Amino acid sequence: EQEWSADESISFEWAAVDADSGLDHYLFNDADMGLSTSTTEFLVDGVNTFTLVAVDIMGNESEIATFEAWLDSNIPIVDTFTSTSHQDNVWLNNDSVDMIWSGHDTQSGLSHFFVEGSTYAANIAGTTITLADGSHNLTIEAIDLVGHISAVANFQANVDMTDPEITSFTSA
């Protein structure tokens, strides 16, 4: 099974034998490599397929050897980070904040989300966070399968569960 990589280049080495007439050249992605047995190639985002064929002096060709390299150089994106129980930057007397989110990655896919110090699998799209009184800047990041981290998305949750206190009541 192939794995996604963030490396934008890949090095190949190979060997072949021909017991009869001997090797004449190699075809790497249909390009004549002579008798060179290595190359370094640059990748584009997505699946890159490479082929190798050994050709003997008589022109006989080996079976095609194929190698796939998967490149993800893109940063994942947090599409939404909001609450079903609170409005962004509005004070409420509810300390139980229901957060929902979504994100995507155009190549390798999402591995997980990092929300307020906790890790959530990519298929989890929400949680309830209990907050103390005060203003809280909640954050989320999306992480893809090669470890790229998205820009931070924010949600301002303001909680006030404390009754006001009268500190003075006198006659004038």
Short mmCIF file of C-alpha atoms in Angstrom, two decimals:
data_model
loop_
_atom_site.label_atom_id
_atom_site.label_comp_id
_atom_site.label_asym_id
_atom_site.label_seq_id
_atom_site.Cartn_x
_atom_site.Cartn_y
_atom_site.Cartn_z
CA GLU A 1 0.00 0.00 0.00
CA GLN A 2 1.33 3.39 -0.97
CA GLU A 3 1.53 6.24 1.48
CA TRP A 4 1.15 9.94 0.87
CA SER A 5 4.30 12.01 1.12
CA ALA A 6 5.13 15.70 1.45
CA ASP A 7 8.50 15.22 -0.31
CA GLU A 8 8.45 16.87 -3.73
CA SER A 9 11.20 14.69 -5.19
CA ILE A 10 11.91 10.99 -5.26
CA SER A 11 15.07 9.02 -6.08
CA PHE A 12 14.97 5.70 -7.90
CA GLU A 13 17.57 2.94 -8.26
CA TRP A 14 17.20 -0.26 -10.28
CA ALA A 15 18.99 -3.29 -11.63
CA ALA A 16 18.31 -5.89 -14.32
CA VAL A 17 20.11 -8.82 -15.92
CA ASP A 18 20.11 -10.36 -19.37
CA ALA A 19 21.95 -13.68 -19.55
CA ASP A 20 22.12 -13.82 -23.32
CA SER A 21 22.91 -10.76 -25.47
CA GLY A 22 23.23 -8.38 -22.51
CA LEU A 23 21.50 -5.15 -21.53
CA ASP A 24 21.45 -2.29 -24.01
CA HIS A 25 19.48 0.39 -22.13
CA TYR A 26 16.61 1.21 -19.80
CA LEU A 27 13.43 3.11 -20.58
CA PHE A 28 12.31 5.19 -17.63
CA ASN A 29 8.86 6.65 -18.36
CA ASP A 30 9.64 5.92 -22.03
CA ALA A 31 12.84 8.02 -21.92
CA ASP A 32 16.08 6.26 -22.90
CA MET A 33 18.31 6.23 -19.81
CA GLY A 34 21.21 4.37 -21.43
CA LEU A 35 22.69 2.04 -18.82
CA SER A 36 22.16 4.50 -15.96
CA THR A 37 20.61 2.77 -12.95
CA SER A 38 19.27 5.75 -11.02
CA THR A 39 17.43 9.02 -11.36
CA THR A 40 15.73 11.66 -9.23
CA GLU A 41 12.34 12.92 -10.31
CA PHE A 42 10.13 15.79 -9.18
CA LEU A 43 6.54 15.05 -8.26
CA VAL A 44 3.30 16.89 -8.89
CA ASP A 45 0.41 16.84 -6.42
CA GLY A 46 -1.58 13.64 -6.58
CA VAL A 47 -0.59 10.20 -7.79
CA ASN A 48 2.59 10.05 -9.91
CA THR A 49 3.17 6.85 -11.89
CA PHE A 50 6.63 5.82 -13.04
CA THR A 51 7.56 2.95 -15.36
CA LEU A 52 10.79 1.11 -16.07
CA VAL A 53 11.62 -1.28 -18.92
CA ALA A 54 14.96 -3.05 -19.48
CA VAL A 55 15.93 -3.54 -23.15
CA ASP A 56 18.59 -6.02 -24.26
CA ILE A 57 20.95 -5.71 -27.25
CA MET A 58 18.48 -7.65 -29.44
CA GLY A 59 15.67 -5.19 -28.61
CA ASN A 60 13.78 -7.55 -26.34
CA GLU A 61 11.94 -5.68 -23.59
CA SER A 62 11.28 -6.75 -20.04
CA GLU A 63 7.83 -6.54 -18.52
CA ILE A 64 6.97 -3.03 -17.40
CA ALA A 65 7.78 -2.32 -13.75
CA THR A 66 5.50 0.33 -12.26
CA PHE A 67 5.92 2.50 -9.17
CA GLU A 68 3.46 5.04 -7.76
CA ALA A 69 4.47 8.01 -5.62
CA TRP A 70 1.76 10.07 -3.96
CA LEU A 71 2.47 13.75 -3.23
CA ASP A 72 0.44 16.08 -1.03
CA SER A 73 1.91 19.58 -0.81
CA ASN A 74 -1.42 21.24 -0.02
CA ILE A 75 -2.49 22.56 3.36
CA PRO A 76 -5.83 21.25 4.68
CA ILE A 77 -8.66 23.72 5.22
CA VAL A 78 -11.11 24.22 8.08
CA ASP A 79 -14.34 25.05 6.23
CA THR A 80 -16.56 25.77 9.23
CA PHE A 81 -16.07 26.16 12.98
CA THR A 82 -19.21 27.35 14.71
CA SER A 83 -21.64 26.59 17.48
CA THR A 84 -25.23 25.37 17.52
CA SER A 85 -25.74 26.72 21.05
CA HIS A 86 -23.89 30.06 20.95
CA GLN A 87 -23.37 32.92 18.56
CA ASP A 88 -19.83 34.07 17.85
CA ASN A 89 -18.77 36.77 20.36
CA VAL A 90 -22.23 37.06 22.00
CA TRP A 91 -22.64 36.69 25.79
CA LEU A 92 -24.88 33.82 26.97
CA ASN A 93 -25.69 32.31 30.35
CA ASN A 94 -25.00 28.82 29.08
CA ASP A 95 -21.64 27.19 29.93
CA SER A 96 -22.23 24.18 27.66
CA VAL A 97 -20.98 25.15 24.19
CA ASP A 98 -21.96 22.83 21.33
CA MET A 99 -19.24 23.18 18.67
CA ILE A 100 -19.46 21.82 15.13
CA TRP A 101 -16.86 21.88 12.36
CA SER A 102 -15.93 20.64 8.93
CA GLY A 103 -12.78 20.62 6.83
CA HIS A 104 -11.17 19.07 3.79
CA ASP A 105 -7.88 18.26 2.12
CA THR A 106 -7.61 18.06 -1.66
CA GLN A 107 -4.98 15.31 -1.79
CA SER A 108 -4.22 12.87 1.02
CA GLY A 109 -7.34 13.53 3.08
CA LEU A 110 -7.82 14.58 6.68
CA SER A 111 -6.22 12.67 9.51
CA HIS A 112 -7.78 14.54 12.43
CA PHE A 113 -8.83 17.85 13.97
CA PHE A 114 -7.20 19.51 16.96
CA VAL A 115 -9.83 21.40 18.97
CA GLU A 116 -9.01 23.17 22.23
CA GLY A 117 -6.21 20.79 23.17
CA SER A 118 -8.07 17.61 22.19
CA THR A 119 -7.70 15.44 19.11
CA TYR A 120 -10.79 14.35 17.16
CA ALA A 121 -10.81 11.83 14.32
CA ALA A 122 -11.51 13.22 10.86
CA ASN A 123 -14.99 11.67 10.88
CA ILE A 124 -15.98 13.48 14.12
CA ALA A 125 -17.68 16.80 13.38
CA GLY A 126 -18.56 18.22 16.77
CA THR A 127 -18.35 18.14 20.54
CA THR A 128 -19.69 19.88 23.62
CA ILE A 129 -17.23 21.97 25.61
CA THR A 130 -18.02 23.16 29.14
CA LEU A 131 -16.52 26.58 29.83
CA ALA A 132 -16.04 28.71 32.90
CA ASP A 133 -17.37 32.26 33.02
CA GLY A 134 -15.51 34.60 30.73
CA SER A 135 -14.60 35.18 27.13
CA HIS A 136 -13.01 32.17 25.41
CA ASN A 137 -11.22 32.16 22.05
CA LEU A 138 -11.81 28.58 20.90
CA THR A 139 -9.50 27.27 18.17
CA ILE A 140 -9.39 24.42 15.68
CA GLU A 141 -6.79 23.09 13.25
CA ALA A 142 -7.15 20.39 10.60
CA ILE A 143 -4.26 17.97 10.06
CA ASP A 144 -3.93 15.92 6.85
CA LEU A 145 -2.44 12.45 6.38
CA VAL A 146 1.08 13.77 5.74
CA GLY A 147 1.05 16.10 8.75
CA HIS A 148 0.28 19.46 7.13
CA ILE A 149 -1.58 21.75 9.54
CA SER A 150 -4.29 24.16 8.46
CA ALA A 151 -4.56 27.79 9.43
CA VAL A 152 -6.18 28.24 12.83
CA ALA A 153 -9.92 28.95 12.81
CA ASN A 154 -11.46 30.73 15.79
CA PHE A 155 -14.78 31.02 17.57
CA GLN A 156 -15.35 33.48 20.41
CA ALA A 157 -17.57 31.91 23.11
CA ASN A 158 -18.68 34.25 25.90
CA VAL A 159 -20.15 32.69 29.05
CA ASP A 160 -21.71 34.50 32.01
CA MET A 161 -23.37 32.14 34.50
CA THR A 162 -22.72 34.34 37.55
CA ASP A 163 -25.55 36.39 39.02
CA PRO A 164 -24.75 40.05 39.53
CA GLU A 165 -23.93 41.13 43.09
CA ILE A 166 -25.24 44.29 44.63
CA THR A 167 -22.30 45.94 46.37
CA SER A 168 -24.09 49.01 47.71
CA PHE A 169 -27.69 50.01 48.45
CA THR A 170 -28.22 53.12 50.54
CA SER A 171 -30.58 56.02 50.80
CA ALA A 172 -29.57 59.34 49.36
#
